[in-house]
Amino acid sequence: MPLDATIARVTARIEARSEQMRSTYLDRMRRAADEGPRRAHLTCGNQAHAYAAMTGDKDTLAEGRAPNLGIVTAYNDMLSAHQPFETYPQVIRAAARQAGGTAQVAGGVPAMCDGVTQGQVGMELSLFSRDVIALATGVALSHNTFDAAVYLGVCDKIVPGLVIAAATFGYIPGLFIPAGPMTSGLPNDEKAKVRQQFATGEVGRDKLMEAEMASYHGPGTCTFYGTANSNQMLMEFMGLHLPGTSFINPGTPLREALTVEAAKHALSITNLGNAYRPVCDVLDAKAFVNGIVGLMATGGSTNLVLHLPAMARAAGVALELEDFDEISSVTPLMAKVYPNGLADVNHFHAAGGLQYMIGDLLDAGLLHDDVKTVAGDGLSLYTREPVLENGAISYRDGPRDTQNDKILRPARDPFQATGGLKQLYGNLGHGMIKVSAVAPERHVIEAPCRIFHDQESVKTAFKAGEFTSDTVVVVRFQGPSSNGMPELHGLTPTLAVLQDRGLKVALVTDGRMSGASGKVPAAIHVSPEAANGGPLARLRDGDVVRVDAIKGTIETLAEDFDSREPVQADLTGNGHGVGRELFEAFRQNVGLASNGAAVVV
């Protein structure tokens, strides 16, 4: 089928908007590639330091004829999703030797768990950790001894940070290697029910702890469709994974075989051979459009609306919120995965997963097939799924029919006609809303607002029984300049309880929600933020606020709104404790949320 007209128009607009920036970027990448293998420019002393600890590989490295693979790892055992990476370097080194090359751990990057810091002070460092990860990767690859790189990362800020760095070093090939989701535990809807029961005092902390431990129970990514699993989807839609690798569980023979295959493949596409495939050629405007289509079709995390513009800018591509809005308007919602449904990512994968979805979207003309990927030319390569035969990876055609239409549907018969993401404009600023899990009767909320300056104050008011009528809850001074833009996911159970009591409620904030946010309408990422004098700083308790996801507007009806002086909050407490002192330069220099809230790009 021909490419959808809206997808074609948006892609052309992005390419035109990015023309100068992209041209400058590609020129830099070409000149860097023309310098030849990195190690050729090191002195003997430089090289001796680089190879000193490489027992068994020193001669191969010193000769400089075989490709050397740099491993950038986000391993730690604080993140269940990253714990499996502990053994990956030795697997990759062995695979590289077998393929006639070498591999070295170039460096590690920090990887915090938002599940641990959710609602805690540490969450104020979470978004900024993306830029730190990009910087740390830059330091790792600055040794200039690598012909290609593999990136070991899965979760929320880690993949975007690694992509920013991979694009910056775009003259070398780069391949992302995932670890896969944990096996299914307590169903996510049952866990959410216990959370709401705890919020209302129906159950104690012992029952809450029991439910949480039964849900998050082993190695691998959390099984709901939040930011981490949205990242994995994105890496396939954008051609940075090997096909079919995202949702294979850790500790399985297929998972390890895919890691071996990824290492060998990365060595095969360096500038030393005839199949050179640098990251700069993979990450073009079409790849980012494909990623946005995937985000909309799967009902993915709103956090990616922050991350994708920052990732794209590192590759010389300029994305705007209007691009997300228009792509969403023509992309059908094909998946129902928690919090948008009852299934988890393991069920989604079993129902046909990304291979079915990519094939169906290609057939519908909603994806660019004419792209370069790490696997070869054409996104249609990603309709294949890997199988393990006699200890080696081979590929077969993926499913062409859904295996469970309660989880995964074709584009011609979707759960919803659109991806459910809208940009919002109005006298309260520029933001976005995700309504794929919001009931249609709640797509427009108009009610008096109640102003708060942190999420704990909302919970306190709830426990005091102060919410008795329809309310727009405004939580301001939560943007990146205020306090690093922590997720306000802790508000989800509270607001859901109010909604279940029959009240019309909405959230408006210059902060962000989790990738696990769901059925409560939330206008998020509103910018300019209150700390920079944005419109939210002029709101007062009782002002009528209208959030309209149909028209794409966010506004107050207060007559004297424009003449008011913005409120200034005391933010001095946000600058110290739990490492916040170290991030003052980030808070002072961060960009607008509508442009990705980035510091380094």
Coordinates of C-alpha atoms in Angstrom, one line a residue:
M1 CA 0.0 0.0 0.0
P2 CA 1.3 3.6 -0.7
L3 CA 2.6 5.5 2.2
D4 CA -0.2 7.3 4.2
A5 CA -0.5 11.0 3.1
T6 CA -0.2 12.4 6.6
I7 CA 2.8 10.2 7.4
A8 CA 4.5 11.4 4.2
R9 CA 3.6 15.1 4.9
V10 CA 4.9 15.0 8.4
T11 CA 8.1 13.3 7.4
A12 CA 8.7 15.9 4.6
R13 CA 8.1 18.7 7.1
I14 CA 10.6 17.2 9.6
E15 CA 13.1 16.8 6.8
A16 CA 12.7 20.4 5.7
R17 CA 12.8 21.7 9.2
S18 CA 16.0 19.7 9.9
E19 CA 17.8 20.2 6.6
Q20 CA 20.6 22.5 7.8
M21 CA 21.1 20.8 11.1
R22 CA 21.0 17.3 9.5
S23 CA 23.4 18.3 6.8
T24 CA 25.9 19.7 9.3
Y25 CA 25.6 16.6 11.4
L26 CA 26.2 14.2 8.5
D27 CA 29.1 16.2 7.2
R28 CA 30.8 15.8 10.7
M29 CA 30.0 12.1 10.7
R30 CA 31.5 11.5 7.2
R31 CA 34.7 13.4 8.1
A32 CA 35.1 11.4 11.3
A33 CA 34.5 8.1 9.3
D34 CA 37.1 9.1 6.7
E35 CA 39.8 9.3 9.3
G36 CA 39.8 5.5 9.3
P37 CA 39.9 3.0 12.1
R38 CA 40.1 4.7 15.5
R39 CA 43.1 2.8 16.8
A40 CA 45.2 3.9 13.8
H41 CA 45.6 7.3 15.4
L42 CA 46.8 6.1 18.8
T43 CA 50.5 6.1 19.8
C44 CA 52.1 2.9 21.0
G45 CA 51.9 4.2 24.5
N46 CA 48.2 5.0 24.1
Q47 CA 47.6 1.5 22.8
A48 CA 49.6 -0.3 25.5
H49 CA 47.4 1.3 28.2
A50 CA 44.3 0.3 26.3
Y51 CA 45.3 -3.3 25.9
A52 CA 47.3 -4.0 29.1
A53 CA 44.6 -6.0 30.8
M54 CA 43.3 -7.8 27.7
T55 CA 44.9 -11.2 28.4
G56 CA 44.5 -13.4 25.3
D57 CA 43.5 -10.5 23.0
K58 CA 46.6 -8.3 23.2
D59 CA 48.2 -9.5 19.9
T60 CA 44.9 -9.2 18.0
L61 CA 44.4 -5.7 19.3
A62 CA 47.9 -4.5 18.7
E63 CA 47.9 -5.8 15.1
G64 CA 44.8 -3.5 14.5
R65 CA 43.4 -5.6 11.6
A66 CA 40.5 -7.1 13.5
P67 CA 37.5 -5.0 14.6
N68 CA 37.3 -4.1 18.2
L69 CA 33.9 -3.8 19.8
G70 CA 33.2 -1.3 22.6
I71 CA 30.7 -2.4 25.3
V72 CA 28.8 0.3 27.1
T73 CA 26.9 -1.2 30.0
A74 CA 24.2 0.0 32.4
Y75 CA 24.5 -3.1 34.5
N76 CA 23.6 -2.9 38.2
D77 CA 21.6 -5.2 40.3
M78 CA 19.4 -2.4 41.7
L79 CA 17.4 -2.7 38.4
S80 CA 15.8 -6.0 37.8
A81 CA 15.9 -5.2 34.0
H82 CA 19.6 -4.6 34.1
Q83 CA 20.7 -7.4 36.5
P84 CA 21.0 -9.9 33.6
F85 CA 23.7 -7.7 32.0
E86 CA 26.2 -8.8 34.6
T87 CA 27.2 -11.8 32.4
Y88 CA 26.8 -10.1 29.0
P89 CA 30.4 -8.8 28.6
Q90 CA 32.0 -12.3 28.9
V91 CA 29.4 -13.6 26.5
I92 CA 30.1 -10.8 24.0
R93 CA 33.9 -11.1 24.4
A94 CA 33.7 -14.9 23.6
A95 CA 31.4 -14.2 20.6
A96 CA 33.8 -11.6 19.3
R97 CA 36.8 -13.9 19.5
Q98 CA 34.9 -16.6 17.7
A99 CA 34.1 -14.1 15.0
G100 CA 37.8 -13.0 14.7
G101 CA 37.4 -9.8 16.6
T102 CA 37.8 -8.4 20.1
A103 CA 35.5 -6.7 22.6
Q104 CA 36.2 -4.5 25.6
V105 CA 34.0 -2.9 28.2
A106 CA 34.4 0.7 27.3
G107 CA 32.6 2.0 30.4
G108 CA 29.6 1.8 32.6
V109 CA 26.8 4.3 32.8
P110 CA 24.5 5.1 35.8
A111 CA 21.1 3.5 35.7
M112 CA 18.6 4.5 38.4
C113 CA 15.3 2.6 39.1
D114 CA 12.3 4.9 38.9
G115 CA 10.4 2.2 40.7
V116 CA 12.7 2.7 43.8
T117 CA 12.7 6.5 43.6
Q118 CA 9.1 7.0 42.7
G119 CA 7.6 9.6 45.1
Q120 CA 11.1 10.1 46.7
V121 CA 13.6 12.9 46.5
G122 CA 15.8 10.8 44.3
M123 CA 13.2 11.0 41.5
E124 CA 14.3 14.6 41.1
L125 CA 17.5 13.3 39.5
S126 CA 15.8 10.9 37.2
L127 CA 15.2 12.9 34.1
F128 CA 18.6 14.5 34.3
S129 CA 20.2 11.1 34.6
R130 CA 19.4 10.7 30.8
D131 CA 21.9 13.5 30.0
V132 CA 24.4 12.1 32.5
I133 CA 24.2 8.7 30.8
A134 CA 24.9 10.4 27.4
L135 CA 27.9 12.2 28.9
A136 CA 29.2 9.0 30.6
T137 CA 28.9 7.1 27.3
G138 CA 30.8 9.9 25.6
V139 CA 33.6 9.4 28.1
A140 CA 33.6 5.7 27.5
L141 CA 33.8 6.0 23.8
S142 CA 36.3 8.9 23.9
H143 CA 39.2 6.3 24.2
N144 CA 38.8 6.1 20.4
T145 CA 39.7 2.5 20.1
F146 CA 36.5 1.0 18.9
D147 CA 35.2 0.1 15.4
A148 CA 31.6 -0.4 16.7
A149 CA 29.7 -0.3 19.9
V150 CA 27.1 -2.3 21.6
Y151 CA 24.8 -0.7 24.2
L152 CA 23.4 -2.6 27.1
G153 CA 20.4 -0.8 28.5
V154 CA 16.7 -1.1 28.9
C155 CA 14.9 1.2 31.2
D156 CA 13.4 4.7 31.3
K157 CA 16.2 7.2 30.8
I158 CA 18.9 4.7 30.0
V159 CA 18.0 3.9 26.4
P160 CA 17.4 7.6 25.5
G161 CA 20.7 8.6 27.0
L162 CA 22.5 5.8 25.2
V163 CA 20.8 6.8 21.9
I164 CA 21.9 10.4 22.3
A165 CA 25.5 9.2 22.7
A166 CA 25.2 6.7 19.9
A167 CA 24.1 9.4 17.6
T168 CA 26.9 11.7 18.7
F169 CA 29.3 8.9 17.8
G170 CA 27.2 8.1 14.8
Y171 CA 30.2 7.5 12.5
I172 CA 30.7 4.1 14.2
P173 CA 28.0 1.3 14.0
G174 CA 26.0 0.7 17.2
L175 CA 23.7 -2.0 18.2
F176 CA 21.4 -2.1 21.2
I177 CA 21.2 -5.4 23.1
P178 CA 18.2 -5.9 25.5
A179 CA 17.7 -8.2 28.4
G180 CA 14.0 -8.9 28.1
P181 CA 11.0 -8.8 30.5
M182 CA 10.6 -10.8 33.7
T183 CA 8.1 -13.6 33.6
S184 CA 4.6 -12.7 34.4
G185 CA 3.7 -12.4 38.1
L186 CA 0.7 -11.0 39.9
P187 CA -1.5 -9.4 37.2
N188 CA -1.1 -5.7 37.0
D189 CA -4.8 -4.9 37.4
E190 CA -4.8 -6.8 40.7
K191 CA -1.7 -4.9 41.9
A192 CA -3.4 -1.6 41.0
K193 CA -6.6 -2.6 42.9
V194 CA -4.5 -3.3 46.0
R195 CA -2.8 0.1 45.6
Q196 CA -6.2 1.8 45.5
Q197 CA -7.4 -0.2 48.5
F198 CA -4.3 0.9 50.4
A199 CA -4.9 4.6 49.4
T200 CA -8.4 4.4 50.9
G201 CA -7.3 2.5 54.0
E202 CA -9.1 -0.7 53.1
V203 CA -5.9 -2.8 53.4
G204 CA -2.7 -2.4 55.4
R205 CA 0.9 -2.1 54.3
D206 CA 1.4 -5.8 54.7
K207 CA -1.1 -6.6 51.9
L208 CA 0.4 -3.8 49.7
M209 CA 3.9 -5.2 50.2
E210 CA 2.7 -8.7 49.4
A211 CA 1.1 -7.5 46.1
E212 CA 4.1 -5.4 45.0
M213 CA 6.6 -8.3 45.7
A214 CA 4.4 -10.7 43.7
S215 CA 4.3 -8.3 40.8
Y216 CA 8.0 -7.3 40.7
H217 CA 9.5 -10.7 41.4
G218 CA 12.6 -11.5 39.3
P219 CA 15.2 -10.5 36.8
G220 CA 13.9 -8.6 33.7
T221 CA 11.9 -5.5 32.8
C222 CA 8.7 -4.8 34.7
T223 CA 5.9 -6.4 32.7
F224 CA 3.6 -3.5 32.3
Y225 CA 3.9 -1.3 29.2
G226 CA 5.6 1.7 30.7
T227 CA 8.7 3.6 29.6
A228 CA 11.1 0.7 29.7
N229 CA 9.1 -1.6 27.5
S230 CA 8.2 1.4 25.2
N231 CA 12.0 1.9 24.8
Q232 CA 12.4 -1.7 23.6
M233 CA 9.6 -1.3 21.1
L234 CA 11.2 1.9 19.9
M235 CA 14.6 0.2 19.3
E236 CA 12.9 -2.3 16.9
F237 CA 10.7 0.2 15.1
M238 CA 13.8 2.4 14.6
G239 CA 16.1 -0.4 13.6
L240 CA 18.6 -0.4 16.4
H241 CA 17.9 -3.9 17.7
L242 CA 18.2 -7.2 15.9
P243 CA 14.7 -8.2 14.8
G244 CA 12.5 -9.9 17.4
T245 CA 14.8 -9.4 20.4
S246 CA 12.8 -7.0 22.6
F247 CA 10.6 -9.3 24.6
I248 CA 12.5 -12.6 25.0
N249 CA 12.7 -13.4 28.7
P250 CA 16.1 -13.4 30.5
G251 CA 17.9 -16.6 31.3
T252 CA 16.6 -18.5 28.3
P253 CA 18.7 -20.2 25.6
L254 CA 17.2 -17.9 22.9
R255 CA 18.1 -14.8 24.9
E256 CA 21.7 -15.8 25.2
A257 CA 21.9 -16.8 21.6
L258 CA 20.6 -13.4 20.5
T259 CA 23.3 -11.7 22.6
V260 CA 25.9 -13.8 20.8
E261 CA 24.4 -13.0 17.4
A262 CA 24.2 -9.3 18.2
A263 CA 27.9 -9.2 19.1
K264 CA 28.9 -11.0 15.9
H265 CA 26.6 -8.8 13.8
A266 CA 28.0 -5.6 15.3
L267 CA 31.5 -6.7 14.3
S268 CA 30.3 -7.5 10.7
I269 CA 29.1 -3.9 10.0
T270 CA 32.2 -1.9 10.9
N271 CA 34.2 0.3 8.5
L272 CA 36.8 -2.4 8.2
G273 CA 34.6 -4.5 6.1
N274 CA 32.2 -4.2 3.1
A275 CA 29.0 -3.9 5.1
Y276 CA 29.6 -0.6 6.9
R277 CA 26.4 0.6 8.6
P278 CA 27.0 3.6 10.9
V279 CA 24.4 4.8 13.4
C280 CA 24.2 8.2 11.6
D281 CA 22.7 6.4 8.5
V282 CA 20.1 4.5 10.7
L283 CA 18.9 7.5 12.7
D284 CA 17.2 9.7 10.1
A285 CA 13.9 11.4 10.0
K286 CA 12.1 8.3 8.7
A287 CA 13.4 6.2 11.6
F288 CA 12.1 8.7 14.1
V289 CA 8.7 8.9 12.3
N290 CA 8.6 5.1 12.5
G291 CA 9.3 5.2 16.2
I292 CA 6.5 7.7 16.8
V293 CA 4.1 5.5 14.8
G294 CA 5.1 2.6 17.0
L295 CA 4.6 4.7 20.2
M296 CA 1.1 5.5 19.1
A297 CA 0.1 2.1 17.8
T298 CA 1.1 0.4 21.1
G299 CA -0.2 3.1 23.4
G300 CA 3.3 3.7 24.8
S301 CA 4.8 5.9 27.5
T302 CA 4.3 9.7 27.5
N303 CA 7.9 9.9 28.6
L304 CA 9.0 9.2 25.1
V305 CA 7.5 12.5 24.0
L306 CA 10.2 14.1 26.1
H307 CA 13.0 11.7 25.0
L308 CA 12.4 11.4 21.3
P309 CA 13.0 15.2 20.5
A310 CA 16.3 15.0 22.5
M311 CA 17.4 11.8 20.8
A312 CA 16.5 13.2 17.4
R313 CA 18.4 16.5 17.9
A314 CA 21.6 14.5 18.6
A315 CA 21.2 13.0 15.1
G316 CA 20.4 16.4 13.5
V317 CA 16.7 15.9 13.3
A318 CA 14.2 18.4 14.7
L319 CA 11.0 17.0 16.2
E320 CA 8.1 19.1 17.5
L321 CA 4.9 18.3 19.4
E322 CA 2.8 18.9 16.3
D323 CA 4.6 15.9 14.7
F324 CA 3.4 13.6 17.5
D325 CA -0.1 15.0 17.3
E326 CA -0.5 14.6 13.6
I327 CA 1.0 11.1 13.5
S328 CA -1.2 10.1 16.4
S329 CA -4.3 11.3 14.5
V330 CA -3.8 8.7 11.7
T331 CA -2.2 5.8 13.7
P332 CA -4.6 3.3 15.1
L333 CA -4.3 1.9 18.6
M334 CA -3.6 -1.7 17.9
A335 CA -2.6 -3.0 21.4
K336 CA -4.2 -3.2 24.8
V337 CA -1.3 -3.7 27.3
Y338 CA -1.5 -2.6 30.9
P339 CA -2.2 0.2 31.9
N340 CA -4.2 0.4 28.7
G341 CA -5.5 -3.1 29.1
L342 CA -5.2 -6.3 31.3
A343 CA -2.4 -8.0 29.4
D344 CA 1.3 -7.6 30.1
V345 CA 4.1 -7.5 27.6
N346 CA 4.6 -11.3 27.7
H347 CA 1.0 -11.7 26.7
F348 CA 1.5 -9.1 24.0
H349 CA 4.5 -10.9 22.6
A350 CA 2.7 -14.2 22.6
A351 CA -0.2 -12.6 20.7
G352 CA 2.1 -11.7 17.8
G353 CA 4.0 -8.8 19.3
L354 CA 6.1 -6.3 17.4
Q355 CA 6.6 -8.6 14.4
Y356 CA 2.9 -8.8 13.7
M357 CA 2.4 -5.1 14.4
I358 CA 5.2 -3.9 12.1
G359 CA 4.0 -6.1 9.3
D360 CA 0.4 -4.9 9.6
L361 CA 1.4 -1.2 9.8
L362 CA 3.6 -1.6 6.8
D363 CA 0.7 -3.2 4.9
A364 CA -1.5 -0.2 6.0
G365 CA 1.1 2.3 4.6
L366 CA 1.8 3.8 8.1
L367 CA 5.5 3.0 8.3
H368 CA 8.5 3.8 6.1
D369 CA 10.0 0.6 4.8
D370 CA 12.8 2.3 2.9
V371 CA 15.0 2.8 5.9
K372 CA 18.4 1.5 6.9
T373 CA 18.6 -0.6 10.0
V374 CA 21.4 -2.5 11.8
A375 CA 20.0 -5.7 10.3
G376 CA 20.0 -4.4 6.7
D377 CA 17.9 -2.3 4.4
G378 CA 14.1 -2.2 4.9
L379 CA 12.0 -2.3 8.0
S380 CA 10.3 -5.4 6.6
L381 CA 13.2 -7.3 8.1
Y382 CA 11.6 -6.7 11.4
T383 CA 8.5 -8.7 10.5
R384 CA 10.7 -11.8 11.0
E385 CA 11.1 -13.6 14.4
P386 CA 14.2 -15.4 15.7
V387 CA 14.3 -19.1 16.4
L388 CA 17.0 -21.2 17.9
E389 CA 18.0 -24.2 15.7
N390 CA 21.0 -26.4 16.6
G391 CA 22.3 -23.7 18.9
A392 CA 22.3 -20.9 16.3
I393 CA 19.8 -18.1 15.4
S394 CA 17.8 -18.3 12.3
Y395 CA 14.8 -16.2 11.2
R396 CA 11.3 -17.2 10.0
D397 CA 8.3 -15.1 9.0
G398 CA 6.5 -13.6 12.0
P399 CA 2.8 -14.1 12.5
R400 CA 0.5 -12.4 10.0
D401 CA -2.6 -12.8 12.1
T402 CA -3.2 -11.8 15.7
Q403 CA -3.2 -14.7 18.1
N404 CA -5.5 -12.8 20.6
D405 CA -7.7 -10.0 19.4
K406 CA -8.3 -8.9 23.0
I407 CA -4.6 -7.9 23.2
L408 CA -3.6 -7.1 19.6
R409 CA -5.7 -6.1 16.6
P410 CA -5.0 -5.3 13.0
A411 CA -4.8 -1.7 11.9
R412 CA -8.1 -2.1 9.9
D413 CA -10.0 -3.1 13.1
P414 CA -8.1 -1.3 16.0
F415 CA -9.1 -0.7 19.6
Q416 CA -9.2 3.0 18.7
A417 CA -8.9 4.9 15.5
T418 CA -6.1 7.1 16.8
G419 CA -3.0 6.8 19.0
G420 CA -4.7 8.8 21.7
L421 CA -2.0 11.5 22.2
K422 CA -2.8 15.1 21.7
Q423 CA -0.9 18.3 22.0
L424 CA -2.6 21.0 24.1
Y425 CA -2.5 24.7 23.4
G426 CA -4.1 27.6 25.3
N427 CA -3.7 30.4 27.7
L428 CA -2.2 27.9 30.3
G429 CA 0.7 27.0 27.9
H430 CA 1.7 24.2 25.6
G431 CA 1.5 20.6 26.8
M432 CA 0.2 17.1 25.9
I433 CA -2.3 14.5 27.0
K434 CA -2.6 10.8 26.5
V435 CA -6.2 9.5 26.3
S436 CA -5.7 5.9 25.0
A437 CA -6.8 4.6 28.4
V438 CA -9.2 7.4 29.3
A439 CA -13.0 6.9 28.9
P440 CA -14.4 9.0 26.1
E441 CA -16.8 10.8 28.5
R442 CA -13.7 12.1 30.3
H443 CA -11.9 13.6 27.3
V444 CA -13.3 17.0 28.3
I445 CA -13.1 18.2 31.9
E446 CA -14.1 21.6 33.1
A447 CA -14.1 22.4 36.8
P448 CA -12.7 24.7 39.4
C449 CA -9.0 24.1 40.1
R450 CA -7.2 23.4 43.3
I451 CA -3.5 24.5 43.4
F452 CA -0.7 22.4 44.9
H453 CA 3.1 22.7 44.8
D454 CA 4.0 19.1 45.4
Q455 CA 2.2 15.7 45.1
E456 CA 2.4 15.0 48.8
S457 CA 0.1 18.0 49.5
V458 CA -2.5 16.4 47.1
K459 CA -2.4 13.2 49.1
T460 CA -2.7 15.1 52.3
A461 CA -5.8 16.9 51.1
F462 CA -7.3 13.6 49.8
K463 CA -6.8 11.9 53.2
A464 CA -8.5 14.9 54.9
G465 CA -11.5 14.4 52.7
E466 CA -11.2 17.8 50.9
F467 CA -12.1 16.6 47.5
T468 CA -15.9 16.5 47.4
S469 CA -16.7 18.0 44.0
D470 CA -15.4 18.0 40.4
T471 CA -11.8 19.3 40.5
V472 CA -8.9 20.1 38.2
V473 CA -5.9 19.3 40.4
V474 CA -3.0 21.6 39.4
V475 CA 0.5 20.6 40.6
R476 CA 2.9 23.3 39.5
F477 CA 6.6 24.0 40.1
Q478 CA 7.3 20.4 39.0
G479 CA 9.2 21.3 35.7
P480 CA 12.9 20.6 35.0
S481 CA 14.1 24.0 36.2
S482 CA 12.1 23.7 39.4
N483 CA 13.1 20.3 40.6
G484 CA 14.2 18.1 37.7
M485 CA 10.7 17.2 36.6
P486 CA 10.0 14.1 38.7
E487 CA 7.3 11.7 37.7
L488 CA 4.0 12.3 39.7
H489 CA 3.0 8.6 39.3
G490 CA 2.2 8.5 43.0
L491 CA -0.9 10.6 42.3
T492 CA -2.5 7.9 40.1
P493 CA -4.1 5.8 42.8
T494 CA -5.5 8.9 44.6
L495 CA -7.0 10.5 41.5
A496 CA -8.3 7.2 40.3
V497 CA -10.2 6.8 43.6
L498 CA -11.8 10.2 43.2
Q499 CA -12.8 9.3 39.7
D500 CA -14.3 6.0 40.8
R501 CA -16.4 7.9 43.3
G502 CA -18.1 9.6 40.4
L503 CA -16.2 12.9 40.4
K504 CA -14.9 14.5 37.3
V505 CA -11.2 15.0 37.9
A506 CA -8.1 15.9 35.8
L507 CA -4.5 16.7 36.5
V508 CA -2.7 19.7 35.0
T509 CA 1.0 20.0 35.7
D510 CA 4.3 21.2 34.3
G511 CA 5.7 17.9 35.6
R512 CA 5.4 14.5 34.1
M513 CA 3.5 11.3 34.7
S514 CA 4.9 7.8 34.6
G515 CA 4.8 5.5 31.6
A516 CA 2.3 3.6 33.7
S517 CA -0.2 6.5 33.9
G518 CA -3.7 5.5 32.7
K519 CA -7.3 6.3 33.1
V520 CA -7.3 9.8 34.7
P521 CA -7.0 12.6 32.1
A522 CA -3.7 14.4 32.7
A523 CA -2.4 17.5 30.9
I524 CA 1.4 17.1 31.4
H525 CA 4.7 18.7 30.4
V526 CA 3.0 22.1 30.4
S527 CA 5.5 24.7 29.3
P528 CA 6.8 27.3 29.9
E529 CA 6.9 25.9 33.4
A530 CA 5.8 27.9 36.5
A531 CA 9.3 28.4 37.8
N532 CA 10.1 30.4 34.6
G533 CA 7.0 32.6 34.9
G534 CA 4.8 30.3 32.8
P535 CA 1.0 30.7 32.8
L536 CA 0.4 28.0 35.5
A537 CA 2.1 30.4 38.0
R538 CA -0.9 32.8 37.5
L539 CA -3.6 30.4 38.4
R540 CA -5.5 30.7 41.7
D541 CA -7.6 28.2 43.7
G542 CA -11.1 28.2 42.3
D543 CA -10.3 29.4 38.8
V544 CA -12.3 27.3 36.3
V545 CA -10.0 25.3 34.1
R546 CA -11.0 23.4 30.9
V547 CA -8.9 20.5 29.6
D548 CA -10.2 19.5 26.2
A549 CA -8.5 16.5 24.6
I550 CA -10.9 16.7 21.6
K551 CA -10.1 20.3 20.5
G552 CA -6.6 20.1 21.9
T553 CA -6.9 23.0 24.3
I554 CA -6.0 23.8 27.9
E555 CA -7.2 27.1 29.3
T556 CA -8.7 28.9 32.2
L557 CA -11.8 31.0 31.9
A558 CA -10.7 33.5 34.6
E559 CA -11.4 37.0 33.2
D560 CA -8.4 38.8 34.8
F561 CA -5.9 36.0 34.1
D562 CA -3.6 37.8 31.7
S563 CA -3.2 40.8 34.1
R564 CA -2.1 38.8 37.1
E565 CA 1.5 38.6 38.4
P566 CA 2.9 35.1 38.4
V567 CA 3.4 33.5 41.8
Q568 CA 6.9 32.7 42.9
A569 CA 7.5 29.6 45.0
D570 CA 10.3 29.0 47.4
L571 CA 12.4 26.4 45.6
T572 CA 15.5 26.6 47.8
G573 CA 14.7 23.2 49.4
N574 CA 15.0 21.6 46.0
G575 CA 18.7 22.3 45.7
H576 CA 20.3 20.0 48.3
G577 CA 20.0 16.5 49.7
V578 CA 20.3 13.1 48.1
G579 CA 22.7 14.5 45.5
R580 CA 20.6 17.4 44.3
E581 CA 23.5 19.8 45.0
L582 CA 25.4 18.3 42.0
F583 CA 22.6 19.1 39.5
E584 CA 22.3 22.9 40.0
A585 CA 23.9 23.5 36.6
F586 CA 21.3 21.2 35.0
R587 CA 18.4 23.0 36.6
Q588 CA 19.8 26.4 35.4
N589 CA 20.5 25.3 31.8
V590 CA 17.8 22.8 31.0
G591 CA 15.6 23.4 27.9
L592 CA 11.9 23.5 27.6
A593 CA 9.9 20.3 28.2
S594 CA 8.3 20.8 24.7
N595 CA 11.7 20.4 23.2
G596 CA 12.8 17.4 25.3
A597 CA 13.9 19.1 28.6
A598 CA 17.5 18.4 27.6
V599 CA 20.8 19.8 28.8
V600 CA 23.5 18.3 26.5
V601 CA 21.7 18.6 23.2

